[in-house]
Amino acid sequence: MSLNKEQVKEIAQLAKLSINDSEIEQSTIELNNILSLMAELGEIETDHVEPMAHPLEMSQRLREDVVSEADLSEEFQAIAPKTGKQHFLVPTVIE
Amino acid sequence: MAWETVIGLEIHSQLNTKSKIFSGASTEFGAEPNTQACAVDLGLPGVLPVLNKEVVNMALRFGLAVNAKINQHSIFARKNYFYPDLPKGYQISQFEIPIVGKGAIDISTEEGGVKMVGITRAHLEEDAGKSIHDLYEDHSAIDFNRAGTPLLEIVSEPDMRSAKEAVTYAKKIHALVQYIGICDGNMQEGSFRCDANVSIRKKGSKKLGTRAELKNINSFKFLEKAINIEIERQQDILEDGGEVVQETRLYDAVKNETRSMRTKEEANDYRYFPDPDLLPVDIEDEMLTEIKNSLPELPTEKKNRFISEIGLSDYDAENLTAQKSLADYYEAMLNDGAEAKLSANWVMGELSAALNKNQIDVQDSPISARELSELVKRISDDTISGKIAKDVFKAMWKGNGRVDDIIESQGLKQMTDVAAIEDIIDGIIANNIEQVEQFKAGNTKLLGYFVGQVMKATQGKANPKQVNKILNDKLS
């Protein structure tokens, strides 16, 4: 599997990365190099191997349903770029 | 051309836990903006999600209630997209192995039959924050209180064939999640949200048509309307030789139309991958058995019991079990010793009518189950007639006191003094010579006229059975 420039452009867009044409060129080469390394994995017979979701062989610990967090909204608002009376403010988004 | 509609629903059911799915922040509705959004919910650096046990419990309750395959080993994944109310840039959801797999639920069809609707899966995920666009002129305002609220997304198979059927299914799930106590079902507050995948195809065709996903539907009424208006739109396009585009469409209840929401195709590439912050969830057999044993009687089981044990009709049993709160009310009356069939009539009749008219939920009814059962008992023991009972009911609704006090103070007790009733009847016979002759000549329908006269003379307090008997004796 290898990526063309259009696909790399799309991936950059999805990740909200702004990269110019020459960077796309370079990224395409680099990404394809990585993909070709990963392609070697495809040669291993995995039909009877259970997919691994996590490298740690443990189960998720569960916590009791208890409210334990205090209201720290003032501290959080203080480090936000822009806030209103109680809201975080962002440039207008319209769907 | 004949078209067939194909509908599948995605229902987001907000799980009514005290704290969020991955943090200890409160989920209480209606708090001041951002006061219930902690560092985890805000996606601040260095935080880790820790899964809420109760959320897992609730998902399993649902899975067991719809006889679904439970995945005792399930994983969480990141769904990546950018939007200001999603602070991490991804939503933690489940993709490859959801906690609840394939299940099914029966719904009643319009023709009076039963239809099985498949449930593809139900997976756990976190809700996003809320964007408010009309609060500030040049900015959108974000309230993260909802961020991290646990959701169970219940995905159905494309098994519904009409808007009505889709609504029936949605109502069934709505009732079920309340029965098993995992969701409050409040659609206004957004605790229960339906998205509908709608497509049409030529009748007889096996291939599915291109679907549109309808969003922003916050009531069952709008669900039906949105689907119907979308079916019309797609029919118009196809009959004009056009093609339906796969897209998300917003329902506008004011204009009763659907309109395209996202035009950029890129918006739909979520690049799911397993969340490295969360380990796989493993459910022990023990936990599953424990939950199975703790499930309450489900709507269908209750309905069947009402039919077999209490002798209610299928229709009555269906109505009384459609809503958990209504079923609870009815059963409280039975526990108080009120007669079953009569109670059913009163709950579905006077009580439901009054509640609907005043838009009150049954759990907030001004007349408690105990009070209504008192009223029903007074009808059963012939203290008052059914007709008078309606007046007593009205007085109770207004808060004019308890049943027996109202009956006493307004002198509504049924007349049991046979001699007194006979006197009244004699008077009526004497004053209606013409009608008496007609009756004797064979016009037996006039009996109703005489009964009416007696009831009028006694202000409805005579026992109709008794009146009928005396009249028949005296007129024959």
Tab-separated table of N, CA and C in Angstrom, chain B residues 7-122:
chain	number	residue	atom	x	y	z
B	7	ILE	N	-36.104	2.176	7.094
B	7	ILE	CA	-35.660	3.062	8.171
B	7	ILE	C	-34.884	2.287	9.230
B	8	GLY	N	-33.776	2.849	9.632
B	8	GLY	CA	-33.045	2.342	10.785
B	8	GLY	C	-32.872	3.495	11.753
B	9	LEU	N	-32.875	3.214	13.054
B	9	LEU	CA	-32.734	4.315	14.022
B	9	LEU	C	-31.454	4.178	14.839
B	10	GLU	N	-30.865	5.319	15.134
B	10	GLU	CA	-29.762	5.367	16.089
B	10	GLU	C	-30.271	6.175	17.267
B	11	ILE	N	-30.359	5.530	18.408
B	11	ILE	CA	-30.902	6.215	19.578
B	11	ILE	C	-29.787	6.471	20.586
B	12	HIS	N	-29.612	7.730	20.948
B	12	HIS	CA	-28.654	8.076	21.987
B	12	HIS	C	-29.394	8.204	23.302
B	13	SER	N	-29.082	7.292	24.190
B	13	SER	CA	-29.772	7.259	25.452
B	13	SER	C	-28.783	7.681	26.537
B	14	GLN	N	-29.109	8.780	27.205
B	14	GLN	CA	-28.196	9.285	28.239
B	14	GLN	C	-28.361	8.444	29.497
B	15	LEU	N	-27.300	7.843	29.965
B	15	LEU	CA	-27.384	6.964	31.128
B	15	LEU	C	-27.432	7.807	32.396
B	16	ASN	N	-28.379	7.477	33.287
B	16	ASN	CA	-28.570	8.372	34.431
B	16	ASN	C	-27.677	8.029	35.623
B	17	THR	N	-26.390	8.128	35.394
B	17	THR	CA	-25.422	7.952	36.466
B	17	THR	C	-25.281	9.279	37.214
B	18	LYS	N	-24.635	9.225	38.371
B	18	LYS	CA	-24.398	10.453	39.120
B	18	LYS	C	-23.202	11.188	38.547
B	19	SER	N	-22.181	10.426	38.156
B	19	SER	CA	-20.960	11.047	37.646
B	19	SER	C	-20.745	10.651	36.188
B	20	LYS	N	-19.769	11.280	35.570
B	20	LYS	CA	-19.567	11.085	34.134
B	20	LYS	C	-18.946	9.739	33.797
B	21	ILE	N	-18.865	9.455	32.497
B	21	ILE	CA	-18.396	8.125	32.107
B	21	ILE	C	-16.916	7.927	32.433
B	22	PHE	N	-16.116	8.977	32.291
B	22	PHE	CA	-14.677	8.820	32.528
B	22	PHE	C	-14.123	9.746	33.605
B	23	SER	N	-14.996	10.485	34.292
B	23	SER	CA	-14.508	11.380	35.339
B	23	SER	C	-15.506	11.453	36.489
B	24	GLY	N	-15.077	12.066	37.588
B	24	GLY	CA	-15.933	12.172	38.752
B	24	GLY	C	-16.745	13.462	38.797
B	25	ALA	N	-16.920	14.115	37.645
B	25	ALA	CA	-17.737	15.334	37.614
B	25	ALA	C	-19.213	14.955	37.599
B	26	SER	N	-20.044	15.817	38.152
B	26	SER	CA	-21.481	15.545	38.238
B	26	SER	C	-22.150	15.646	36.866
B	27	THR	N	-23.209	14.836	36.693
B	27	THR	CA	-23.958	14.870	35.427
B	27	THR	C	-25.289	15.588	35.574
B	28	GLU	N	-25.529	16.169	36.730
B	28	GLU	CA	-26.825	16.792	36.990
B	28	GLU	C	-27.175	17.834	35.924
B	29	PHE	N	-28.430	17.787	35.474
B	29	PHE	CA	-28.871	18.690	34.422
B	29	PHE	C	-29.180	20.077	34.989
B	30	GLY	N	-28.863	21.109	34.204
B	30	GLY	CA	-29.303	22.456	34.553
B	30	GLY	C	-28.360	23.257	35.421
B	31	ALA	N	-27.136	22.771	35.614
B	31	ALA	CA	-26.187	23.534	36.435
B	31	ALA	C	-25.685	24.755	35.660
B	32	GLU	N	-25.088	25.699	36.368
B	32	GLU	CA	-24.502	26.874	35.725
B	32	GLU	C	-23.427	26.413	34.731
B	33	PRO	N	-23.288	27.098	33.592
B	33	PRO	CA	-22.359	26.666	32.550
B	33	PRO	C	-20.954	26.392	33.095
B	34	ASN	N	-20.395	25.266	32.666
B	34	ASN	CA	-19.004	24.888	32.923
B	34	ASN	C	-18.643	24.613	34.390
B	35	THR	N	-19.636	24.579	35.262
B	35	THR	CA	-19.330	24.297	36.671
B	35	THR	C	-19.202	22.793	36.915
B	36	GLN	N	-19.602	21.971	35.931
B	36	GLN	CA	-19.494	20.522	36.090
B	36	GLN	C	-18.594	19.926	35.019
B	37	ALA	N	-17.606	20.699	34.617
B	37	ALA	CA	-16.647	20.215	33.628
B	37	ALA	C	-15.275	20.205	34.274
B	38	CYS	N	-14.756	19.004	34.547
B	38	CYS	CA	-13.469	18.909	35.221
B	38	CYS	C	-12.346	18.784	34.191
B	39	ALA	N	-11.129	18.627	34.671
B	39	ALA	CA	-9.961	18.589	33.780
B	39	ALA	C	-10.065	17.473	32.737
B	40	VAL	N	-10.630	16.316	33.144
B	40	VAL	CA	-10.775	15.201	32.197
B	40	VAL	C	-11.772	15.576	31.095
B	41	ASP	N	-12.895	16.160	31.514
B	41	ASP	CA	-13.929	16.533	30.541
B	41	ASP	C	-13.433	17.604	29.580
B	42	LEU	N	-12.538	18.453	30.068
B	42	LEU	CA	-12.026	19.546	29.239
B	42	LEU	C	-10.836	19.101	28.382
B	43	GLY	N	-10.394	17.875	28.588
B	43	GLY	CA	-9.279	17.373	27.793
B	43	GLY	C	-7.978	18.094	28.084
B	44	LEU	N	-7.772	18.481	29.328
B	44	LEU	CA	-6.520	19.146	29.671
B	44	LEU	C	-5.373	18.128	29.636
B	45	PRO	N	-4.163	18.593	29.386
B	45	PRO	CA	-3.039	17.660	29.259
B	45	PRO	C	-2.792	16.892	30.552
B	46	GLY	N	-2.378	15.638	30.416
B	46	GLY	CA	-1.958	14.861	31.573
B	46	GLY	C	-3.064	14.122	32.295
B	47	VAL	N	-4.286	14.222	31.820
B	47	VAL	CA	-5.376	13.525	32.517
B	47	VAL	C	-5.621	12.162	31.873
B	48	LEU	N	-6.190	11.252	32.639
B	48	LEU	CA	-6.528	9.937	32.106
B	48	LEU	C	-7.988	9.612	32.412
B	49	PRO	N	-8.673	9.007	31.461
B	49	PRO	CA	-10.065	8.593	31.710
B	49	PRO	C	-10.105	7.329	32.555
B	50	VAL	N	-11.031	7.265	33.508
B	50	VAL	CA	-11.251	6.029	34.270
B	50	VAL	C	-12.731	5.677	34.161
B	51	LEU	N	-12.999	4.478	33.699
B	51	LEU	CA	-14.373	4.089	33.361
B	51	LEU	C	-15.251	3.907	34.611
B	52	ASN	N	-16.462	4.442	34.522
B	52	ASN	CA	-17.471	4.374	35.577
B	52	ASN	C	-18.144	2.993	35.554
B	53	LYS	N	-18.122	2.305	36.689
B	53	LYS	CA	-18.650	0.944	36.778
B	53	LYS	C	-20.152	0.892	36.453
B	54	GLU	N	-20.852	1.927	36.939
B	54	GLU	CA	-22.302	1.949	36.772
B	54	GLU	C	-22.683	2.043	35.288
B	55	VAL	N	-21.844	2.724	34.509
B	55	VAL	CA	-22.085	2.852	33.072
B	55	VAL	C	-22.056	1.464	32.418
B	56	VAL	N	-21.080	0.669	32.829
B	56	VAL	CA	-20.957	-0.690	32.295
B	56	VAL	C	-22.173	-1.520	32.718
B	57	ASN	N	-22.546	-1.398	33.993
B	57	ASN	CA	-23.741	-2.076	34.493
B	57	ASN	C	-24.966	-1.778	33.651
B	58	MET	N	-25.155	-0.496	33.376
B	58	MET	CA	-26.356	-0.066	32.665
B	58	MET	C	-26.376	-0.585	31.229
B	59	ALA	N	-25.221	-0.552	30.577
B	59	ALA	CA	-25.154	-1.076	29.209
B	59	ALA	C	-25.507	-2.565	29.218
B	60	LEU	N	-25.019	-3.274	30.231
B	60	LEU	CA	-25.291	-4.711	30.312
B	60	LEU	C	-26.771	-4.972	30.591
B	61	ARG	N	-27.363	-4.132	31.425
B	61	ARG	CA	-28.804	-4.271	31.703
B	61	ARG	C	-29.585	-4.188	30.396
B	62	PHE	N	-29.210	-3.205	29.583
B	62	PHE	CA	-29.909	-3.059	28.312
B	62	PHE	C	-29.683	-4.285	27.434
B	63	GLY	N	-28.419	-4.686	27.327
B	63	GLY	CA	-28.090	-5.831	26.479
B	63	GLY	C	-28.880	-7.071	26.869
B	64	LEU	N	-28.963	-7.323	28.178
B	64	LEU	CA	-29.688	-8.503	28.643
B	64	LEU	C	-31.184	-8.363	28.389
B	65	ALA	N	-31.692	-7.137	28.478
B	65	ALA	CA	-33.131	-6.905	28.289
B	65	ALA	C	-33.558	-7.114	26.842
B	66	VAL	N	-32.649	-6.979	25.899
B	66	VAL	CA	-33.022	-7.215	24.495
B	66	VAL	C	-32.385	-8.515	23.976
B	67	ASN	N	-32.050	-9.395	24.920
B	67	ASN	CA	-31.470	-10.700	24.586
B	67	ASN	C	-30.299	-10.607	23.626
B	68	ALA	N	-29.467	-9.609	23.847
B	68	ALA	CA	-28.360	-9.397	22.918
B	68	ALA	C	-27.158	-10.248	23.294
B	69	LYS	N	-26.305	-10.406	22.305
B	69	LYS	CA	-25.016	-11.042	22.564
B	69	LYS	C	-24.192	-10.022	23.353
B	70	ILE	N	-23.704	-10.407	24.527
B	70	ILE	CA	-22.884	-9.495	25.319
B	70	ILE	C	-21.414	-9.781	24.990
B	71	ASN	N	-20.692	-8.759	24.613
B	71	ASN	CA	-19.264	-8.943	24.377
B	71	ASN	C	-18.535	-8.766	25.705
B	72	GLN	N	-18.159	-9.878	26.296
B	72	GLN	CA	-17.534	-9.817	27.621
B	72	GLN	C	-16.131	-9.236	27.565
B	73	HIS	N	-15.665	-9.048	26.336
B	73	HIS	CA	-14.387	-8.370	26.137
B	73	HIS	C	-14.666	-7.280	25.100
B	74	SER	N	-14.690	-6.025	25.527
B	74	SER	CA	-14.968	-4.959	24.561
B	74	SER	C	-13.911	-3.873	24.678
B	75	ILE	N	-13.802	-3.065	23.628
B	75	ILE	CA	-12.745	-2.045	23.649
B	75	ILE	C	-13.300	-0.657	23.308
B	76	PHE	N	-12.615	0.357	23.834
B	76	PHE	CA	-12.967	1.734	23.516
B	76	PHE	C	-12.057	2.254	22.406
B	77	ALA	N	-12.637	3.109	21.565
B	77	ALA	CA	-11.876	3.643	20.440
B	77	ALA	C	-12.016	5.163	20.404
B	78	ARG	N	-11.099	5.794	19.699
B	78	ARG	CA	-11.202	7.244	19.508
B	78	ARG	C	-11.846	7.523	18.159
B	79	LYS	N	-12.848	8.384	18.177
B	79	LYS	CA	-13.500	8.829	16.950
B	79	LYS	C	-13.020	10.261	16.728
B	80	ASN	N	-12.235	10.455	15.702
B	80	ASN	CA	-11.551	11.745	15.532
B	80	ASN	C	-12.301	12.737	14.657
B	81	TYR	N	-12.581	13.880	15.203
B	81	TYR	CA	-13.080	15.001	14.404
B	81	TYR	C	-12.887	16.287	15.192
B	82	PHE	N	-12.864	17.394	14.486
B	82	PHE	CA	-12.643	18.675	15.148
B	82	PHE	C	-13.933	19.455	15.272
B	83	TYR	N	-14.261	19.819	16.449
B	83	TYR	CA	-15.387	20.717	16.677
B	83	TYR	C	-15.162	21.364	18.042
B	84	PRO	N	-15.483	22.645	18.186
B	84	PRO	CA	-15.145	23.323	19.445
B	84	PRO	C	-15.727	22.685	20.704
B	85	ASP	N	-16.869	22.000	20.579
B	85	ASP	CA	-17.426	21.427	21.806
B	85	ASP	C	-16.866	20.031	22.112
B	86	LEU	N	-15.853	19.627	21.346
B	86	LEU	CA	-15.171	18.350	21.593
B	86	LEU	C	-13.705	18.661	21.905
B	87	PRO	N	-13.396	18.930	23.174
B	87	PRO	CA	-12.097	19.520	23.498
B	87	PRO	C	-10.890	18.641	23.159
B	88	LYS	N	-11.002	17.321	23.232
B	88	LYS	CA	-9.844	16.472	22.973
B	88	LYS	C	-9.545	16.319	21.483
B	89	GLY	N	-10.503	16.697	20.626
B	89	GLY	CA	-10.327	16.452	19.203
B	89	GLY	C	-10.736	15.034	18.832
B	90	TYR	N	-11.201	14.280	19.800
B	90	TYR	CA	-11.781	12.960	19.528
B	90	TYR	C	-12.802	12.644	20.600
B	91	GLN	N	-13.749	11.814	20.205
B	91	GLN	CA	-14.762	11.356	21.152
B	91	GLN	C	-14.410	9.926	21.511
B	92	ILE	N	-14.414	9.598	22.803
B	92	ILE	CA	-14.183	8.196	23.161
B	92	ILE	C	-15.488	7.444	22.950
B	93	SER	N	-15.412	6.426	22.109
B	93	SER	CA	-16.597	5.663	21.735
B	93	SER	C	-16.185	4.201	21.604
B	94	GLN	N	-17.069	3.377	21.101
B	94	GLN	CA	-16.688	1.999	20.821
B	94	GLN	C	-16.929	1.740	19.351
B	95	PHE	N	-16.022	1.039	18.711
B	95	PHE	CA	-16.162	0.841	17.274
B	95	PHE	C	-16.166	-0.647	16.928
B	96	GLU	N	-14.993	-1.280	17.016
B	96	GLU	CA	-14.908	-2.662	16.552
B	96	GLU	C	-15.656	-3.655	17.431
B	97	ILE	N	-15.449	-3.557	18.733
B	97	ILE	CA	-16.146	-4.511	19.613
B	97	ILE	C	-16.966	-3.735	20.647
B	98	PRO	N	-18.249	-3.449	20.331
B	98	PRO	CA	-19.103	-2.743	21.297
B	98	PRO	C	-19.490	-3.678	22.439
B	99	ILE	N	-19.870	-3.117	23.565
B	99	ILE	CA	-20.184	-3.964	24.722
B	99	ILE	C	-21.433	-4.826	24.477
B	100	VAL	N	-22.399	-4.275	23.717
B	100	VAL	CA	-23.623	-5.026	23.404
B	100	VAL	C	-23.662	-5.330	21.906
B	101	GLY	N	-23.760	-6.599	21.567
B	101	GLY	CA	-23.847	-7.003	20.160
B	101	GLY	C	-25.286	-7.169	19.702
B	102	LYS	N	-25.499	-8.113	18.806
B	102	LYS	CA	-26.814	-8.282	18.178
B	102	LYS	C	-27.902	-8.714	19.149
B	103	GLY	N	-29.034	-8.015	19.074
B	103	GLY	CA	-30.193	-8.383	19.875
B	103	GLY	C	-31.455	-8.108	19.074
B	104	ALA	N	-32.599	-8.094	19.724
B	104	ALA	CA	-33.854	-7.835	19.016
B	104	ALA	C	-34.935	-7.445	20.000
B	105	ILE	N	-35.962	-6.764	19.477
B	105	ILE	CA	-37.097	-6.394	20.323
B	105	ILE	C	-38.371	-6.515	19.488
B	106	ASP	N	-39.462	-6.946	20.129
B	106	ASP	CA	-40.742	-7.073	19.414
B	106	ASP	C	-41.526	-5.775	19.504
B	107	ILE	N	-42.125	-5.386	18.385
B	107	ILE	CA	-43.038	-4.235	18.427
B	107	ILE	C	-44.391	-4.663	17.875
B	108	SER	N	-45.456	-3.952	18.280
B	108	SER	CA	-46.791	-4.242	17.745
B	108	SER	C	-46.955	-3.481	16.439
B	109	THR	N	-47.488	-4.137	15.434
B	109	THR	CA	-47.706	-3.453	14.156
B	109	THR	C	-49.095	-2.843	14.127
B	110	GLU	N	-49.311	-1.956	13.152
B	110	GLU	CA	-50.613	-1.302	13.008
B	110	GLU	C	-51.725	-2.304	12.746
B	111	GLU	N	-51.346	-3.410	12.078
B	111	GLU	CA	-52.349	-4.424	11.727
B	111	GLU	C	-52.666	-5.323	12.915
B	112	GLY	N	-52.042	-5.054	14.049
B	112	GLY	CA	-52.326	-5.851	15.241
B	112	GLY	C	-51.418	-7.049	15.403
B	113	GLY	N	-50.423	-7.159	14.549
B	113	GLY	CA	-49.474	-8.263	14.671
B	113	GLY	C	-48.258	-7.876	15.473
B	114	VAL	N	-47.273	-8.752	15.460
B	114	VAL	CA	-46.026	-8.481	16.165
B	114	VAL	C	-44.885	-8.562	15.163
B	115	LYS	N	-43.963	-7.624	15.261
B	115	LYS	CA	-42.825	-7.624	14.349
B	115	LYS	C	-41.535	-7.526	15.156
B	116	MET	N	-40.538	-8.293	14.733
B	116	MET	CA	-39.270	-8.255	15.442
B	116	MET	C	-38.348	-7.245	14.765
B	117	VAL	N	-37.833	-6.307	15.541
B	117	VAL	CA	-36.866	-5.355	15.001
B	117	VAL	C	-35.487	-5.718	15.546
B	118	GLY	N	-34.544	-5.869	14.635
B	118	GLY	CA	-33.197	-6.247	15.035
B	118	GLY	C	-32.439	-5.070	15.635
B	119	ILE	N	-31.646	-5.359	16.649
B	119	ILE	CA	-30.744	-4.346	17.196
B	119	ILE	C	-29.338	-4.775	16.796
B	120	THR	N	-28.683	-3.920	16.025
B	120	THR	CA	-27.374	-4.268	15.498
B	120	THR	C	-26.345	-4.314	16.612
B	121	ARG	N	-26.399	-3.286	17.462
B	121	ARG	CA	-25.404	-3.147	18.517
B	121	ARG	C	-25.817	-2.027	19.459
B	122	ALA	N	-25.202	-1.966	20.603
B	122	ALA	CA	-25.345	-0.801	21.481
B	122	ALA	C	-23.968	-0.555	22.065
